[in-house]
Amino acid sequence: MGRPSLSREQIVATAIEVADEGGLDAVTMRLVGQRLNASGMALYRHVANREALLEAMIDAVAGEYGYPEPRPPHWRDALTALARQDWRSYLAHPWFLAATATCRPVLGPRMLESLEWALAAFDECELGSHDKLRLLGVVSSYVQGLALTSTQQGEGESVSQYWRDRVVGTGMRRLEQVAAEVSDETADLDGDFEFGLQRALDGIALYLETR
């Protein structure tokens, strides 16, 4: 009985699994081939090279976390949906953040659709292109920044214990109070995300009202 035939979709899905486990640096044609019990040459019949594979992975995740249709008509609801979807994608695939947090992202079909969707959130606002990009940057930078710190917590002691061990006893009363009152048990990452997102959107609303 022969080996089951490979497909581009299988290769991309396996590469995403590898990246989820070990980051983008772990993704090689050889390792992906091993996971699929296939030779590197078999992969090259579907994907030209590693760079093309990474581009396909990025576009696949962009499609997996596509923004909702129909798009909410009000800009605030649309940007809320955008931010929440990006947040979920970064937590599910931390490497996706590193791959897309750049001014020159991979622009596959699904990424282009996402960017078009995002810009359309401001269709009812009288804004120039530069302002649209700036305001999208406020939201995307917030989501990316919080996702970066949340997915880079490292191994070993808990985050709250890390801070207590290094702050308590310094005599810096404000820091000591925070370290004593904030714990892993009281942490609410999604709540923190929602709080910051709504404050960012409040700022955009104020700008739109008073500019």
mmCIF file of N, CA, C and O in Angstrom, residues 170-204:
data_model
loop_
_atom_site.group_PDB
_atom_site.id
_atom_site.type_symbol
_atom_site.label_atom_id
_atom_site.label_comp_id
_atom_site.label_asym_id
_atom_site.label_seq_id
_atom_site.Cartn_x
_atom_site.Cartn_y
_atom_site.Cartn_z
ATOM 1 N N THR A 170 12.408 46.455 49.359
ATOM 2 C CA THR A 170 13.169 47.531 48.717
ATOM 3 C C THR A 170 12.891 48.882 49.355
ATOM 4 O O THR A 170 13.646 49.835 49.143
ATOM 5 N N GLY A 171 11.797 48.975 50.119
ATOM 6 C CA GLY A 171 11.435 50.251 50.705
ATOM 7 C C GLY A 171 10.637 51.133 49.768
ATOM 8 O O GLY A 171 10.266 52.256 50.138
ATOM 9 N N MET A 172 10.347 50.637 48.587
ATOM 10 C CA MET A 172 9.546 51.400 47.622
ATOM 11 C C MET A 172 8.086 51.008 47.839
ATOM 12 O O MET A 172 7.617 50.000 47.305
ATOM 13 N N ARG A 173 7.415 51.820 48.662
ATOM 14 C CA ARG A 173 6.122 51.410 49.219
ATOM 15 C C ARG A 173 5.047 51.191 48.157
ATOM 16 O O ARG A 173 4.204 50.315 48.321
ATOM 17 N N ARG A 174 5.069 51.985 47.101
ATOM 18 C CA ARG A 174 4.035 51.808 46.085
ATOM 19 C C ARG A 174 4.212 50.466 45.367
ATOM 20 O O ARG A 174 3.250 49.744 45.138
ATOM 21 N N LEU A 175 5.436 50.165 45.014
ATOM 22 C CA LEU A 175 5.719 48.885 44.373
ATOM 23 C C LEU A 175 5.413 47.727 45.318
ATOM 24 O O LEU A 175 4.854 46.705 44.898
ATOM 25 N N GLU A 176 5.779 47.861 46.575
ATOM 26 C CA GLU A 176 5.522 46.793 47.543
ATOM 27 C C GLU A 176 4.022 46.557 47.721
ATOM 28 O O GLU A 176 3.574 45.417 47.843
ATOM 29 N N GLN A 177 3.247 47.650 47.716
ATOM 30 C CA GLN A 177 1.798 47.501 47.867
ATOM 31 C C GLN A 177 1.207 46.760 46.676
ATOM 32 O O GLN A 177 0.374 45.860 46.838
ATOM 33 N N VAL A 178 1.622 47.136 45.480
ATOM 34 C CA VAL A 178 1.120 46.460 44.290
ATOM 35 C C VAL A 178 1.508 44.990 44.298
ATOM 36 O O VAL A 178 0.696 44.106 44.009
ATOM 37 N N ALA A 179 2.766 44.701 44.632
ATOM 38 C CA ALA A 179 3.234 43.316 44.650
ATOM 39 C C ALA A 179 2.471 42.485 45.670
ATOM 40 O O ALA A 179 2.242 41.289 45.468
ATOM 41 N N ALA A 180 2.071 43.108 46.773
ATOM 42 C CA ALA A 180 1.347 42.389 47.819
ATOM 43 C C ALA A 180 -0.114 42.153 47.446
ATOM 44 O O ALA A 180 -0.711 41.152 47.835
ATOM 45 N N GLU A 181 -0.690 43.072 46.695
ATOM 46 C CA GLU A 181 -2.124 43.008 46.429
ATOM 47 C C GLU A 181 -2.489 42.294 45.132
ATOM 48 O O GLU A 181 -3.628 41.865 44.956
ATOM 49 N N VAL A 182 -1.534 42.181 44.208
ATOM 50 C CA VAL A 182 -1.805 41.536 42.926
ATOM 51 C C VAL A 182 -1.184 40.150 42.929
ATOM 52 O O VAL A 182 -0.002 39.986 43.216
ATOM 53 N N SER A 183 -1.972 39.143 42.622
ATOM 54 C CA SER A 183 -1.477 37.761 42.645
ATOM 55 C C SER A 183 -1.935 37.036 41.386
ATOM 56 O O SER A 183 -2.794 37.509 40.637
ATOM 57 N N ASP A 184 -1.364 35.856 41.178
ATOM 58 C CA ASP A 184 -1.788 35.051 40.036
ATOM 59 C C ASP A 184 -3.240 34.630 40.177
ATOM 60 O O ASP A 184 -3.946 34.438 39.184
ATOM 61 N N GLU A 185 -3.692 34.491 41.427
ATOM 62 C CA GLU A 185 -5.067 34.068 41.656
ATOM 63 C C GLU A 185 -6.057 35.162 41.264
ATOM 64 O O GLU A 185 -7.188 34.881 40.866
ATOM 65 N N THR A 186 -5.656 36.419 41.394
ATOM 66 C CA THR A 186 -6.557 37.525 41.068
ATOM 67 C C THR A 186 -6.346 38.028 39.642
ATOM 68 O O THR A 186 -7.074 38.911 39.181
ATOM 69 N N ALA A 187 -5.358 37.483 38.950
ATOM 70 C CA ALA A 187 -5.070 37.942 37.587
ATOM 71 C C ALA A 187 -6.208 37.582 36.648
ATOM 72 O O ALA A 187 -6.809 36.516 36.742
ATOM 73 N N ASP A 188 -6.511 38.475 35.750
ATOM 74 C CA ASP A 188 -7.572 38.268 34.762
ATOM 75 C C ASP A 188 -7.074 38.851 33.448
ATOM 76 O O ASP A 188 -7.316 40.025 33.144
ATOM 77 N N LEU A 189 -6.366 38.042 32.677
ATOM 78 C CA LEU A 189 -5.726 38.537 31.465
ATOM 79 C C LEU A 189 -6.738 39.081 30.467
ATOM 80 O O LEU A 189 -6.557 40.164 29.902
ATOM 81 N N ASP A 190 -7.823 38.336 30.247
ATOM 82 C CA ASP A 190 -8.836 38.812 29.310
ATOM 83 C C ASP A 190 -9.510 40.080 29.830
ATOM 84 O O ASP A 190 -9.853 40.980 29.056
ATOM 85 N N GLY A 191 -9.688 40.156 31.161
ATOM 86 C CA GLY A 191 -10.254 41.367 31.746
ATOM 87 C C GLY A 191 -9.329 42.552 31.567
ATOM 88 O O GLY A 191 -9.775 43.672 31.265
ATOM 89 N N ASP A 192 -8.025 42.324 31.753
ATOM 90 C CA ASP A 192 -7.044 43.389 31.524
ATOM 91 C C ASP A 192 -7.088 43.853 30.075
ATOM 92 O O ASP A 192 -7.018 45.045 29.777
ATOM 93 N N PHE A 193 -7.195 42.878 29.167
ATOM 94 C CA PHE A 193 -7.257 43.201 27.751
ATOM 95 C C PHE A 193 -8.471 44.072 27.444
ATOM 96 O O PHE A 193 -8.362 45.103 26.759
ATOM 97 N N GLU A 194 -9.635 43.665 27.937
ATOM 98 C CA GLU A 194 -10.859 44.413 27.661
ATOM 99 C C GLU A 194 -10.802 45.821 28.253
ATOM 100 O O GLU A 194 -11.246 46.792 27.628
ATOM 101 N N PHE A 195 -10.251 45.933 29.451
ATOM 102 C CA PHE A 195 -10.153 47.254 30.089
ATOM 103 C C PHE A 195 -9.303 48.193 29.234
ATOM 104 O O PHE A 195 -9.706 49.321 28.922
ATOM 105 N N GLY A 196 -8.118 47.734 28.834
ATOM 106 C CA GLY A 196 -7.240 48.574 28.039
ATOM 107 C C GLY A 196 -7.813 48.890 26.675
ATOM 108 O O GLY A 196 -7.671 50.010 26.165
ATOM 109 N N LEU A 197 -8.475 47.906 26.062
ATOM 110 C CA LEU A 197 -9.068 48.119 24.751
ATOM 111 C C LEU A 197 -10.123 49.218 24.806
ATOM 112 O O LEU A 197 -10.137 50.124 23.950
ATOM 113 N N GLN A 198 -10.994 49.150 25.794
ATOM 114 C CA GLN A 198 -12.049 50.152 25.884
ATOM 115 C C GLN A 198 -11.488 51.543 26.158
ATOM 116 O O GLN A 198 -12.012 52.545 25.667
ATOM 117 N N ARG A 199 -10.379 51.638 26.911
ATOM 118 C CA ARG A 199 -9.774 52.951 27.150
ATOM 119 C C ARG A 199 -9.143 53.488 25.872
ATOM 120 O O ARG A 199 -9.209 54.686 25.594
ATOM 121 N N ALA A 200 -8.553 52.605 25.074
ATOM 122 C CA ALA A 200 -7.998 53.032 23.785
ATOM 123 C C ALA A 200 -9.112 53.525 22.870
ATOM 124 O O ALA A 200 -8.970 54.555 22.191
ATOM 125 N N LEU A 201 -10.227 52.823 22.859
ATOM 126 C CA LEU A 201 -11.354 53.232 22.021
ATOM 127 C C LEU A 201 -11.991 54.520 22.537
ATOM 128 O O LEU A 201 -12.465 55.346 21.736
ATOM 129 N N ASP A 202 -11.992 54.719 23.855
ATOM 130 C CA ASP A 202 -12.469 55.991 24.403
ATOM 131 C C ASP A 202 -11.633 57.145 23.850
ATOM 132 O O ASP A 202 -12.157 58.215 23.521
ATOM 133 N N GLY A 203 -10.321 56.928 23.774
ATOM 134 C CA GLY A 203 -9.444 57.964 23.256
ATOM 135 C C GLY A 203 -9.730 58.271 21.787
ATOM 136 O O GLY A 203 -9.721 59.435 21.371
ATOM 137 N N ILE A 204 -9.975 57.229 21.004
ATOM 138 C CA ILE A 204 -10.312 57.431 19.589
ATOM 139 C C ILE A 204 -11.630 58.193 19.477
ATOM 140 O O ILE A 204 -11.775 59.112 18.645
#
